[in-house]
Amino acid sequence: MEKSRLGLKRWFVSRWRKPLDGMLVAAIMSIYTLVAFHVPLFSAVVAATEGGWHMALILCSFIILLLVANFMIYGIMLYAMRTVGRVLISLFMLGNAIALYFINSYEVLLTREMMGNIFNTQYSEASSYFSIGAVLYTLLLGVMPSVWLLCRKVNYGKMRRFAVSMLCSILGIITLALVNMGSVLWIDRNAPVIGSLILPWSYVVNSVRYANQQCAAGREAVLLPAVDSISASRDVVVLVIGESARSANFSLYGYERITNPLLESDGVTIFEASASATYTTAGVEAILSHAPSDELYESLPSYLSRAGVYVSWRTTNWGEPSLKVDSYLKAQDIKDRYADADMSYDGILLAGLDEEIAASEADKLLIVLHTSTSHGPTYYKKYPSEFEVFSPVCTTVEMSKADHESLVNAYDNTILYTDYLLHSVIEVLRGVEDRRCAMIYVSDHGESLGEGGLYMHGMPLALAPSEQIDIPFIVWTSEDVSYKSFDAVGHYHVFHSVLGFMGVSTPIYNSSNNIFMTVGTENDVVK
Ligand SMILES: [Zn+2]
């Protein structure tokens, strides 16, 4: 018995020490990548085809393509980079495991925009995604194969054998491309979804694309034409940028639950509105821009600050374009000034707001509050306990496992808290006696709460469901103003409405995007 156990151990040790052929390792890792990480991809392919022969052909093609292409890439990495190649492939396995966890738990697509979201997530937000599931995915699917790959000896083989393997792979890919010529239209239509589920290449390629985009965005903003004239009235506009707030859950927009008890009696005006983006950086950029453009133009706060308006930016969020403003305060900066303020929630943005308005000697003030209240997945952590009106609330971060009703309860509580925040801004403005005041509230994008199996936001705009696009656009003014009527407004109405309200005359002003009934060139706000 003892002898056979020793024999088995010796056999195992000798097998383990025996170097593995480099091309065999590439093949094993390619098969592992396919089997372990591509169930969501195959589900998406099945869902996007109508079954029958077409589905079988596309499915088989994807299986062969992924096997051959990954075999080739892993083979080249191993042969050319040796140990470095092995380390890189191990990192891919870890990355794949984490990516798969997010795909399965949040139904996210790893597009360029999503990679931008991930790189812009602060540690405090990232830690809210932590769960036992994430650890298990990482250990079982990422760490274990990495340990195997890094510990085995590898015989990288001769150049000739490597070259033949690569040549056969290339021929295989060309054949596959020829067989699938008839599916070009299908592939073109489904590329955004399918491409974002191919691991590790979705996040690798889209990270590079995002980095390129950021390099382009790092350039200096193009200055807008100088302001011609500015009206003499003393005004203050508070622009509140919402986070992941969807209009469908605002009772102001017809939601059956009373989520806006305070705003409903504040005399606000609402507009049907659509977001121009489904993720924060692009949504905020659009809110602050005069028009959609690939060019990076000066944003509203920087533009008005240059024109002599006092501009203050207060934020518990991130992802805004670079700003040149008079005051820029993060939550910690506000806390340093107002020790009693509670940093846990967006209420901190209101601390000392009245004092800041009273202290400014400028005729015109623009104060931007960039909130974060409805950001998932931990909605239940975004409001003080007295706003937990709808219960029970979901406390899991793995949304796909969450009970839908408790997820909606937690989200609705964030809207209830937003109602309180906006009402509080209006209360502050009611106390301002010597200025015309306006509050404009608009969200950066909407949010999915499990409809169609989707959670949170970040779907490519063309594919995004209405939950991620339909946003609240709520306005309050201290004196009666007339509004134009619109079927729907959007992010690009903010810039021109603020200009219109303040009576700023500039060649860039577009009166058709001003919600107020104003004559822009004459600075005549209709009262
Ligand atoms: Zn956002």
Short mmCIF file of C-alpha atoms and ligand atoms in Angstrom, two decimals:
data_model
loop_
_atom_site.label_atom_id
_atom_site.label_comp_id
_atom_site.label_asym_id
_atom_site.label_seq_id
_atom_site.Cartn_x
_atom_site.Cartn_y
_atom_site.Cartn_z
CA MET A 1 0.00 0.00 0.00
CA GLU A 2 2.80 2.35 1.13
CA LYS A 3 4.82 1.24 -1.88
CA SER A 4 2.10 1.96 -4.40
CA ARG A 5 1.48 5.37 -2.88
CA LEU A 6 5.21 6.15 -3.19
CA GLY A 7 5.13 4.88 -6.77
CA LEU A 8 2.19 7.11 -7.60
CA LYS A 9 3.92 10.10 -6.05
CA ARG A 10 7.11 9.42 -8.03
CA TRP A 11 5.11 9.02 -11.22
CA PHE A 12 3.32 12.30 -10.60
CA VAL A 13 6.57 14.16 -9.77
CA SER A 14 8.30 12.81 -12.88
CA ARG A 15 5.32 13.78 -15.06
CA TRP A 16 5.18 17.26 -13.48
CA ARG A 17 8.93 17.79 -14.03
CA LYS A 18 8.83 16.63 -17.63
CA PRO A 19 8.88 19.75 -19.83
CA LEU A 20 5.71 20.37 -21.80
CA ASP A 21 5.86 21.19 -25.48
CA GLY A 22 5.33 24.95 -26.06
CA MET A 23 2.72 24.44 -28.78
CA LEU A 24 0.87 21.96 -26.55
CA VAL A 25 0.77 24.59 -23.78
CA ALA A 26 -0.61 27.14 -26.29
CA ALA A 27 -3.28 24.62 -27.33
CA ILE A 28 -4.22 23.80 -23.71
CA MET A 29 -4.51 27.47 -22.76
CA SER A 30 -6.55 28.17 -25.90
CA ILE A 31 -9.01 25.36 -25.09
CA TYR A 32 -9.18 26.52 -21.48
CA THR A 33 -9.88 30.11 -22.54
CA LEU A 34 -12.69 28.93 -24.79
CA VAL A 35 -14.37 26.63 -22.27
CA ALA A 36 -13.91 28.66 -19.08
CA PHE A 37 -14.68 32.17 -20.30
CA HIS A 38 -17.01 32.08 -23.28
CA VAL A 39 -20.38 30.80 -22.12
CA PRO A 40 -21.82 34.37 -22.24
CA LEU A 41 -20.50 34.79 -25.79
CA PHE A 42 -22.17 31.60 -26.99
CA SER A 43 -25.42 32.54 -25.25
CA ALA A 44 -25.29 35.90 -27.07
CA VAL A 45 -24.65 34.19 -30.42
CA VAL A 46 -27.56 31.81 -29.86
CA ALA A 47 -29.81 34.73 -28.86
CA ALA A 48 -28.82 36.74 -31.93
CA THR A 49 -29.46 33.97 -34.48
CA GLU A 50 -32.70 32.36 -35.47
CA GLY A 51 -31.58 28.80 -34.82
CA GLY A 52 -31.13 26.08 -37.41
CA TRP A 53 -28.20 25.83 -39.80
CA HIS A 54 -27.27 29.47 -39.58
CA MET A 55 -26.86 29.27 -35.80
CA ALA A 56 -24.85 26.03 -36.07
CA LEU A 57 -22.54 27.53 -38.70
CA ILE A 58 -21.91 30.74 -36.74
CA LEU A 59 -21.46 28.86 -33.47
CA CYS A 60 -19.00 26.35 -34.99
CA SER A 61 -17.14 29.18 -36.72
CA PHE A 62 -16.75 31.07 -33.47
CA ILE A 63 -15.52 28.00 -31.64
CA ILE A 64 -12.91 27.21 -34.31
CA LEU A 65 -11.92 30.86 -34.75
CA LEU A 66 -11.39 31.40 -31.02
CA LEU A 67 -9.44 28.14 -30.67
CA VAL A 68 -7.17 28.85 -33.64
CA ALA A 69 -6.68 32.58 -33.02
CA ASN A 70 -5.91 32.15 -29.32
CA PHE A 71 -3.62 29.20 -30.11
CA MET A 72 -1.73 31.45 -32.53
CA ILE A 73 -1.44 34.41 -30.18
CA TYR A 74 -0.49 32.31 -27.15
CA GLY A 75 1.97 30.36 -29.36
CA ILE A 76 3.67 33.57 -30.54
CA MET A 77 3.80 34.93 -26.98
CA LEU A 78 5.34 31.74 -25.63
CA TYR A 79 7.82 31.30 -28.45
CA ALA A 80 8.93 34.93 -28.69
CA MET A 81 8.77 36.00 -25.05
CA ARG A 82 9.27 32.75 -23.14
CA THR A 83 8.77 33.41 -19.40
CA VAL A 84 7.40 36.91 -20.03
CA GLY A 85 4.87 35.32 -22.40
CA ARG A 86 3.79 32.92 -19.68
CA VAL A 87 3.39 35.76 -17.17
CA LEU A 88 1.31 37.74 -19.68
CA ILE A 89 -0.98 34.78 -20.43
CA SER A 90 -1.40 34.27 -16.65
CA LEU A 91 -2.41 37.91 -16.28
CA PHE A 92 -4.97 37.39 -19.05
CA MET A 93 -6.44 34.45 -17.10
CA LEU A 94 -6.79 36.64 -13.99
CA GLY A 95 -8.28 39.45 -16.08
CA ASN A 96 -10.66 37.03 -17.78
CA ALA A 97 -11.87 35.68 -14.44
CA ILE A 98 -12.68 39.16 -13.12
CA ALA A 99 -14.24 40.18 -16.45
CA LEU A 100 -16.43 37.07 -16.49
CA TYR A 101 -17.59 37.83 -12.95
CA PHE A 102 -18.73 41.27 -14.06
CA ILE A 103 -20.34 39.97 -17.24
CA ASN A 104 -22.27 37.31 -15.32
CA SER A 105 -23.18 39.49 -12.35
CA TYR A 106 -23.96 42.81 -14.06
CA GLU A 107 -24.52 41.81 -17.70
CA VAL A 108 -21.94 44.43 -18.68
CA LEU A 109 -20.39 44.62 -22.12
CA LEU A 110 -16.66 45.33 -22.11
CA THR A 111 -16.78 48.11 -24.66
CA ARG A 112 -14.43 51.10 -24.88
CA GLU A 113 -16.90 53.13 -22.85
CA MET A 114 -17.11 50.46 -20.17
CA MET A 115 -13.30 50.31 -19.91
CA GLY A 116 -13.42 54.11 -19.45
CA ASN A 117 -15.92 53.62 -16.63
CA ILE A 118 -13.64 51.06 -15.00
CA PHE A 119 -10.53 53.26 -15.22
CA ASN A 120 -12.50 56.18 -13.80
CA THR A 121 -13.83 54.21 -10.85
CA GLN A 122 -12.29 55.31 -7.60
CA TYR A 123 -11.09 52.79 -5.04
CA SER A 124 -14.03 53.59 -2.76
CA GLU A 125 -16.47 52.72 -5.58
CA ALA A 126 -14.49 49.68 -6.71
CA SER A 127 -14.57 48.19 -3.23
CA SER A 128 -18.38 48.22 -3.35
CA TYR A 129 -18.20 45.50 -6.04
CA PHE A 130 -16.27 43.18 -3.73
CA SER A 131 -18.04 39.90 -3.00
CA ILE A 132 -17.31 36.25 -2.25
CA GLY A 133 -18.35 35.50 -5.83
CA ALA A 134 -15.62 37.78 -7.18
CA VAL A 135 -13.01 36.03 -5.03
CA LEU A 136 -14.17 32.57 -6.11
CA TYR A 137 -14.13 33.52 -9.79
CA THR A 138 -10.61 34.91 -9.42
CA LEU A 139 -9.24 31.94 -7.48
CA LEU A 140 -10.83 29.11 -9.44
CA LEU A 141 -10.76 30.49 -12.97
CA GLY A 142 -7.78 32.84 -12.79
CA VAL A 143 -5.27 31.88 -10.12
CA MET A 144 -5.38 28.08 -10.56
CA PRO A 145 -4.56 27.94 -14.29
CA SER A 146 -1.96 30.69 -13.78
CA VAL A 147 -0.18 28.65 -11.12
CA TRP A 148 -0.20 25.63 -13.44
CA LEU A 149 1.18 27.69 -16.35
CA LEU A 150 3.89 29.39 -14.32
CA CYS A 151 5.07 26.27 -12.50
CA ARG A 152 5.34 23.84 -15.42
CA LYS A 153 8.59 23.58 -17.36
CA VAL A 154 8.09 24.41 -21.01
CA ASN A 155 10.15 23.26 -23.98
CA TYR A 156 9.61 26.07 -26.47
CA GLY A 157 10.66 23.90 -29.44
CA LYS A 158 12.31 24.57 -32.76
CA MET A 159 11.68 27.48 -35.11
CA ARG A 160 10.51 25.21 -37.94
CA ARG A 161 7.81 23.54 -35.86
CA PHE A 162 6.63 26.91 -34.59
CA ALA A 163 6.49 28.31 -38.14
CA VAL A 164 4.47 25.33 -39.43
CA SER A 165 1.98 25.67 -36.55
CA MET A 166 1.48 29.36 -37.24
CA LEU A 167 1.12 28.83 -40.99
CA CYS A 168 -1.55 26.15 -40.47
CA SER A 169 -3.38 28.52 -38.08
CA ILE A 170 -3.37 31.35 -40.61
CA LEU A 171 -4.69 29.03 -43.34
CA GLY A 172 -7.40 27.87 -40.93
CA ILE A 173 -8.50 31.46 -40.21
CA ILE A 174 -8.57 32.35 -43.94
CA THR A 175 -10.70 29.26 -44.71
CA LEU A 176 -13.06 30.17 -41.91
CA ALA A 177 -13.39 33.72 -43.22
CA LEU A 178 -14.25 32.42 -46.70
CA VAL A 179 -16.88 30.00 -45.35
CA ASN A 180 -18.53 32.86 -43.41
CA MET A 181 -18.64 35.38 -46.26
CA GLY A 182 -22.43 35.08 -46.26
CA SER A 183 -22.64 36.13 -42.61
CA VAL A 184 -20.89 39.48 -43.03
CA LEU A 185 -24.10 41.43 -42.46
CA TRP A 186 -24.94 39.41 -39.35
CA ILE A 187 -21.43 39.94 -37.97
CA ASP A 188 -21.55 43.67 -38.72
CA ARG A 189 -24.88 44.03 -36.94
CA ASN A 190 -23.85 42.05 -33.87
CA ALA A 191 -20.21 43.11 -33.62
CA PRO A 192 -20.61 45.49 -30.64
CA VAL A 193 -22.11 42.81 -28.39
CA ILE A 194 -20.16 39.80 -29.68
CA GLY A 195 -16.86 41.69 -29.72
CA SER A 196 -17.29 42.86 -26.15
CA LEU A 197 -17.66 39.28 -24.91
CA ILE A 198 -14.48 37.84 -26.44
CA LEU A 199 -12.00 37.47 -23.59
CA PRO A 200 -9.31 38.66 -23.13
CA TRP A 201 -9.35 40.68 -26.36
CA SER A 202 -12.45 42.74 -25.59
CA TYR A 203 -10.91 44.44 -22.58
CA VAL A 204 -7.38 44.52 -24.01
CA VAL A 205 -8.40 46.13 -27.32
CA ASN A 206 -10.98 48.43 -25.73
CA SER A 207 -8.53 49.57 -23.03
CA VAL A 208 -6.11 50.58 -25.79
CA ARG A 209 -8.95 52.33 -27.66
CA TYR A 210 -9.94 54.16 -24.48
CA ALA A 211 -6.32 55.19 -23.81
CA ASN A 212 -6.08 56.58 -27.37
CA GLN A 213 -9.28 58.52 -26.83
CA GLN A 214 -7.95 59.92 -23.54
CA CYS A 215 -4.69 61.01 -25.21
CA ALA A 216 -6.79 62.86 -27.75
CA ALA A 217 -8.92 64.38 -24.96
CA GLY A 218 -5.83 65.49 -23.01
CA ARG A 219 -5.24 68.19 -25.57
CA GLU A 220 -6.10 71.78 -24.74
CA ALA A 221 -9.80 72.62 -25.26
CA VAL A 222 -10.60 74.90 -28.18
CA LEU A 223 -11.76 78.24 -26.78
CA LEU A 224 -15.27 79.35 -27.73
CA PRO A 225 -15.75 82.81 -29.28
CA ALA A 226 -15.68 85.61 -26.72
CA VAL A 227 -18.93 86.75 -25.13
CA ASP A 228 -20.38 89.85 -26.89
CA SER A 229 -22.36 91.18 -23.98
CA ILE A 230 -23.90 90.07 -20.74
CA SER A 231 -27.06 91.44 -19.14
CA ALA A 232 -26.89 93.56 -16.00
CA SER A 233 -29.21 91.46 -13.83
CA ARG A 234 -27.82 89.69 -10.79
CA ASP A 235 -28.43 85.96 -11.33
CA VAL A 236 -27.53 82.64 -9.82
CA VAL A 237 -27.96 79.32 -11.56
CA VAL A 238 -27.42 76.08 -9.66
CA LEU A 239 -26.88 73.24 -12.12
CA VAL A 240 -27.31 69.89 -10.41
CA ILE A 241 -25.88 66.97 -12.40
CA GLY A 242 -27.59 63.73 -11.41
CA GLU A 243 -25.93 60.33 -11.43
CA SER A 244 -27.70 57.30 -12.93
CA ALA A 245 -31.12 58.83 -12.29
CA ARG A 246 -33.84 57.63 -14.67
CA SER A 247 -37.01 59.59 -15.13
CA ALA A 248 -39.20 56.46 -14.97
CA ASN A 249 -38.72 56.29 -11.18
CA PHE A 250 -39.62 59.95 -10.51
CA SER A 251 -43.22 60.46 -9.48
CA LEU A 252 -42.98 63.84 -11.26
CA TYR A 253 -42.75 61.77 -14.44
CA GLY A 254 -45.70 59.56 -13.56
CA TYR A 255 -44.10 56.84 -11.45
CA GLU A 256 -46.80 55.30 -9.28
CA ARG A 257 -44.71 55.51 -6.10
CA ILE A 258 -44.38 58.90 -4.47
CA THR A 259 -40.65 59.45 -4.88
CA ASN A 260 -40.84 63.27 -5.23
CA PRO A 261 -43.07 64.38 -2.34
CA LEU A 262 -41.16 67.66 -1.85
CA LEU A 263 -40.57 68.68 -5.46
CA GLU A 264 -44.23 68.08 -6.28
CA SER A 265 -45.13 71.09 -4.17
CA ASP A 266 -42.13 73.22 -5.12
CA GLY A 267 -43.60 74.40 -8.41
CA VAL A 268 -40.96 72.87 -10.65
CA THR A 269 -41.23 72.41 -14.42
CA ILE A 270 -40.25 69.09 -15.98
CA PHE A 271 -39.17 68.24 -19.51
CA GLU A 272 -39.11 64.86 -21.22
CA ALA A 273 -35.41 64.32 -21.87
CA SER A 274 -32.98 61.88 -23.43
CA ALA A 275 -29.34 61.39 -22.51
CA SER A 276 -26.66 61.67 -25.20
CA ALA A 277 -24.55 58.99 -23.54
CA THR A 278 -24.92 56.06 -21.19
CA TYR A 279 -21.81 56.60 -19.11
CA THR A 280 -20.66 59.38 -16.80
CA THR A 281 -17.72 61.04 -18.56
CA ALA A 282 -19.58 61.39 -21.87
CA GLY A 283 -22.86 62.37 -20.20
CA VAL A 284 -21.24 65.12 -18.13
CA GLU A 285 -19.27 66.33 -21.15
CA ALA A 286 -22.49 66.61 -23.16
CA ILE A 287 -24.27 68.50 -20.35
CA LEU A 288 -21.46 71.06 -20.35
CA SER A 289 -21.01 71.32 -24.14
CA HIS A 290 -22.60 73.71 -26.61
CA ALA A 291 -22.99 71.05 -29.34
CA PRO A 292 -22.05 67.45 -30.14
CA SER A 293 -18.58 67.39 -31.65
CA ASP A 294 -15.48 65.23 -31.96
CA GLU A 295 -13.49 68.37 -31.23
CA LEU A 296 -12.84 69.22 -27.57
CA TYR A 297 -14.42 72.63 -26.93
CA GLU A 298 -14.31 74.78 -23.81
CA SER A 299 -16.99 73.64 -21.34
CA LEU A 300 -19.79 75.80 -19.94
CA PRO A 301 -18.17 76.41 -16.51
CA SER A 302 -14.78 77.37 -17.99
CA TYR A 303 -16.44 79.54 -20.64
CA LEU A 304 -18.59 81.47 -18.17
CA SER A 305 -15.74 81.82 -15.69
CA ARG A 306 -13.62 83.37 -18.49
CA ALA A 307 -16.52 85.74 -19.19
CA GLY A 308 -16.50 87.02 -15.60
CA VAL A 309 -19.22 84.81 -14.08
CA TYR A 310 -18.31 83.39 -10.67
CA VAL A 311 -18.24 79.62 -11.21
CA SER A 312 -18.08 77.08 -8.42
CA TRP A 313 -17.89 73.31 -8.87
CA ARG A 314 -18.81 71.05 -5.94
CA THR A 315 -18.53 67.31 -6.43
CA THR A 316 -18.88 63.91 -4.82
CA ASN A 317 -18.42 62.34 -8.26
CA TRP A 318 -15.71 62.35 -10.93
CA GLY A 319 -15.31 62.17 -14.69
CA GLU A 320 -15.82 65.87 -15.51
CA PRO A 321 -13.70 67.44 -18.27
CA SER A 322 -10.79 69.64 -17.18
CA LEU A 323 -12.20 72.87 -15.75
CA LYS A 324 -10.94 76.41 -15.27
CA VAL A 325 -13.29 77.71 -12.58
CA ASP A 326 -13.19 80.06 -9.59
CA SER A 327 -13.77 77.39 -6.96
CA TYR A 328 -13.45 73.61 -7.16
CA LEU A 329 -14.46 71.63 -4.07
CA LYS A 330 -14.47 67.89 -3.55
CA ALA A 331 -16.40 66.38 -0.62
CA GLN A 332 -13.25 66.38 1.52
CA ASP A 333 -12.61 70.09 0.81
CA ILE A 334 -16.17 70.92 1.92
CA LYS A 335 -15.74 68.75 5.01
CA ASP A 336 -12.54 70.64 5.86
CA ARG A 337 -14.51 73.91 5.82
CA TYR A 338 -17.69 72.63 7.45
CA ALA A 339 -16.71 70.05 10.03
CA ASP A 340 -20.33 69.23 10.92
CA ALA A 341 -21.21 68.17 7.37
CA ASP A 342 -21.72 64.45 6.79
CA MET A 343 -19.40 63.23 4.06
CA SER A 344 -21.24 59.92 3.60
CA TYR A 345 -23.95 61.37 1.36
CA ASP A 346 -24.54 64.00 -1.28
CA GLY A 347 -25.99 66.35 1.33
CA ILE A 348 -22.40 67.50 1.87
CA LEU A 349 -22.67 69.39 -1.44
CA LEU A 350 -25.14 71.78 0.19
CA ALA A 351 -22.94 72.67 3.16
CA GLY A 352 -22.27 76.42 3.13
CA LEU A 353 -23.97 76.84 -0.24
CA ASP A 354 -25.95 79.84 1.02
CA GLU A 355 -22.78 81.43 2.41
CA GLU A 356 -20.93 80.92 -0.87
CA ILE A 357 -23.74 82.65 -2.80
CA ALA A 358 -23.95 85.49 -0.27
CA ALA A 359 -20.18 86.00 -0.23
CA SER A 360 -19.79 86.40 -3.99
CA GLU A 361 -19.64 89.93 -5.30
CA ALA A 362 -20.01 88.87 -8.93
CA ASP A 363 -23.26 89.76 -10.69
CA LYS A 364 -23.65 86.26 -12.11
CA LEU A 365 -23.05 82.97 -10.38
CA LEU A 366 -23.02 79.44 -11.74
CA ILE A 367 -22.78 76.71 -9.14
CA VAL A 368 -22.52 73.12 -10.34
CA LEU A 369 -23.29 70.27 -7.96
CA HIS A 370 -22.04 66.99 -9.41
CA THR A 371 -23.86 64.36 -7.37
CA SER A 372 -23.42 60.59 -7.10
CA THR A 373 -26.58 59.49 -5.26
CA SER A 374 -28.07 56.84 -7.58
CA HIS A 375 -24.79 55.17 -8.54
CA GLY A 376 -24.99 51.39 -8.20
CA PRO A 377 -24.52 48.70 -7.28
CA THR A 378 -24.81 49.65 -3.59
CA TYR A 379 -27.86 51.94 -3.87
CA TYR A 380 -28.72 51.25 -0.24
CA LYS A 381 -25.53 53.01 0.91
CA LYS A 382 -26.30 56.24 -0.91
CA TYR A 383 -28.90 57.80 1.38
CA PRO A 384 -29.26 58.42 5.14
CA SER A 385 -31.37 55.87 7.02
CA GLU A 386 -34.40 58.18 7.31
CA PHE A 387 -34.80 57.93 3.53
CA GLU A 388 -35.21 54.17 3.64
CA VAL A 389 -38.93 54.49 3.02
CA PHE A 390 -39.24 51.61 0.56
CA SER A 391 -38.12 48.31 2.03
CA PRO A 392 -36.77 45.68 2.20
CA VAL A 393 -33.73 46.89 0.30
CA CYS A 394 -31.23 44.84 -1.64
CA THR A 395 -27.79 44.73 -0.06
CA THR A 396 -26.05 42.33 -2.42
CA VAL A 397 -23.65 43.71 -5.03
CA GLU A 398 -24.30 40.76 -7.34
CA MET A 399 -27.32 42.32 -8.96
CA SER A 400 -28.29 39.38 -11.11
CA LYS A 401 -28.87 37.42 -7.90
CA ALA A 402 -30.76 40.26 -6.24
CA ASP A 403 -34.46 40.18 -5.66
CA HIS A 404 -35.84 42.63 -8.23
CA GLU A 405 -38.28 44.27 -5.86
CA SER A 406 -35.70 44.96 -3.17
CA LEU A 407 -33.29 46.33 -5.79
CA VAL A 408 -35.98 48.75 -7.00
CA ASN A 409 -36.78 49.66 -3.37
CA ALA A 410 -33.16 50.66 -2.74
CA TYR A 411 -33.03 52.61 -6.01
CA ASP A 412 -36.31 54.39 -5.26
CA ASN A 413 -34.91 55.48 -1.90
CA THR A 414 -32.03 57.16 -3.77
CA ILE A 415 -34.61 59.06 -5.84
CA LEU A 416 -36.43 60.04 -2.67
CA TYR A 417 -33.14 61.39 -1.29
CA THR A 418 -32.52 63.22 -4.58
CA ASP A 419 -35.97 64.79 -4.16
CA TYR A 420 -34.84 66.07 -0.76
CA LEU A 421 -31.51 67.37 -2.13
CA LEU A 422 -33.17 69.28 -4.98
CA HIS A 423 -35.82 70.67 -2.63
CA SER A 424 -33.01 71.81 -0.31
CA VAL A 425 -31.27 73.62 -3.19
CA ILE A 426 -34.56 75.37 -3.96
CA GLU A 427 -34.89 76.33 -0.28
CA VAL A 428 -31.40 77.86 -0.35
CA LEU A 429 -32.29 79.80 -3.51
CA ARG A 430 -35.58 81.00 -1.96
CA GLY A 431 -33.44 82.61 0.71
CA VAL A 432 -31.45 84.61 -1.86
CA GLU A 433 -33.18 87.97 -1.99
CA ASP A 434 -31.18 90.10 -4.37
CA ARG A 435 -30.80 87.76 -7.35
CA ARG A 436 -32.87 85.99 -9.98
CA CYS A 437 -32.37 82.30 -9.27
CA ALA A 438 -32.71 79.07 -11.22
CA MET A 439 -32.05 75.45 -10.50
CA ILE A 440 -31.61 73.03 -13.38
CA TYR A 441 -31.36 69.33 -12.61
CA VAL A 442 -30.37 66.86 -15.30
CA SER A 443 -28.97 63.33 -15.04
CA ASP A 444 -25.83 62.13 -16.87
CA HIS A 445 -27.66 58.97 -18.04
CA GLY A 446 -30.33 56.56 -16.84
CA GLU A 447 -30.05 53.15 -15.22
CA SER A 448 -31.17 49.56 -15.84
CA LEU A 449 -32.54 47.66 -12.85
CA GLY A 450 -32.76 44.22 -14.40
CA GLU A 451 -35.14 44.99 -17.29
CA GLY A 452 -34.17 42.69 -20.16
CA GLY A 453 -31.51 41.16 -17.91
CA LEU A 454 -29.53 44.43 -17.89
CA TYR A 455 -28.16 46.26 -14.87
CA MET A 456 -26.67 49.70 -14.32
CA HIS A 457 -25.61 51.54 -17.49
CA GLY A 458 -22.91 51.76 -20.15
CA MET A 459 -24.63 49.97 -23.05
CA PRO A 460 -23.56 51.37 -26.42
CA LEU A 461 -26.02 54.19 -27.16
CA ALA A 462 -27.42 52.50 -30.28
CA LEU A 463 -28.30 49.38 -28.26
CA ALA A 464 -29.17 51.01 -24.95
CA PRO A 465 -32.69 50.47 -23.60
CA SER A 466 -34.89 53.45 -22.72
CA GLU A 467 -34.18 52.94 -19.00
CA GLN A 468 -30.57 54.01 -19.61
CA ILE A 469 -31.53 56.94 -21.86
CA ASP A 470 -34.69 58.58 -20.43
CA ILE A 471 -33.50 61.08 -17.85
CA PRO A 472 -35.12 63.70 -15.61
CA PHE A 473 -34.73 67.36 -16.61
CA ILE A 474 -36.24 69.49 -13.83
CA VAL A 475 -36.20 73.27 -13.61
CA TRP A 476 -37.15 75.74 -10.89
CA THR A 477 -36.89 79.54 -11.07
CA SER A 478 -37.38 82.19 -8.40
CA GLU A 479 -39.58 84.33 -10.62
CA ASP A 480 -42.16 83.32 -13.19
CA VAL A 481 -40.68 82.62 -16.57
CA SER A 482 -42.21 81.24 -19.74
CA TYR A 483 -40.88 78.04 -21.18
CA LYS A 484 -40.81 76.94 -24.78
CA SER A 485 -42.57 73.68 -25.47
CA PHE A 486 -40.52 70.70 -26.58
CA ASP A 487 -41.40 67.08 -27.30
CA ALA A 488 -38.11 66.25 -25.64
CA VAL A 489 -34.92 68.01 -24.66
CA GLY A 490 -31.43 66.67 -24.05
CA HIS A 491 -28.02 67.34 -22.56
CA TYR A 492 -27.20 70.01 -25.14
CA HIS A 493 -30.10 72.18 -23.96
CA VAL A 494 -28.33 72.93 -20.67
CA PHE A 495 -25.56 75.12 -22.11
CA HIS A 496 -27.90 77.40 -24.06
CA SER A 497 -30.54 77.56 -21.33
CA VAL A 498 -27.97 78.76 -18.78
CA LEU A 499 -26.71 81.34 -21.29
CA GLY A 500 -30.29 82.37 -22.05
CA PHE A 501 -31.27 82.70 -18.39
CA MET A 502 -28.19 84.79 -17.60
CA GLY A 503 -28.62 86.94 -20.69
CA VAL A 504 -25.23 86.06 -22.14
CA SER A 505 -24.97 87.09 -25.76
CA THR A 506 -22.40 85.21 -27.84
CA PRO A 507 -22.11 83.90 -31.42
CA ILE A 508 -22.16 80.35 -30.00
CA TYR A 509 -25.61 80.81 -28.43
CA ASN A 510 -28.32 78.71 -30.05
CA SER A 511 -31.76 79.98 -29.03
CA SER A 512 -33.52 76.83 -30.24
CA ASN A 513 -31.73 74.91 -27.47
CA ASN A 514 -32.80 77.37 -24.78
CA ILE A 515 -35.74 76.07 -22.75
CA PHE A 516 -36.53 79.62 -21.54
CA MET A 517 -38.57 81.98 -23.65
CA THR A 518 -35.73 84.46 -24.06
CA VAL A 519 -34.42 86.59 -26.88
CA GLY A 520 -30.75 85.73 -26.64
CA THR A 521 -29.31 88.68 -28.50
CA GLU A 522 -31.32 91.22 -26.52
CA ASN A 523 -30.84 89.49 -23.18
CA ASP A 524 -34.49 89.93 -22.52
CA VAL A 525 -35.75 87.25 -20.19
CA VAL A 526 -39.52 87.15 -20.49
CA LYS A 527 -41.03 87.51 -17.07
ZN ZN B 1 -22.94 58.32 -14.41
#
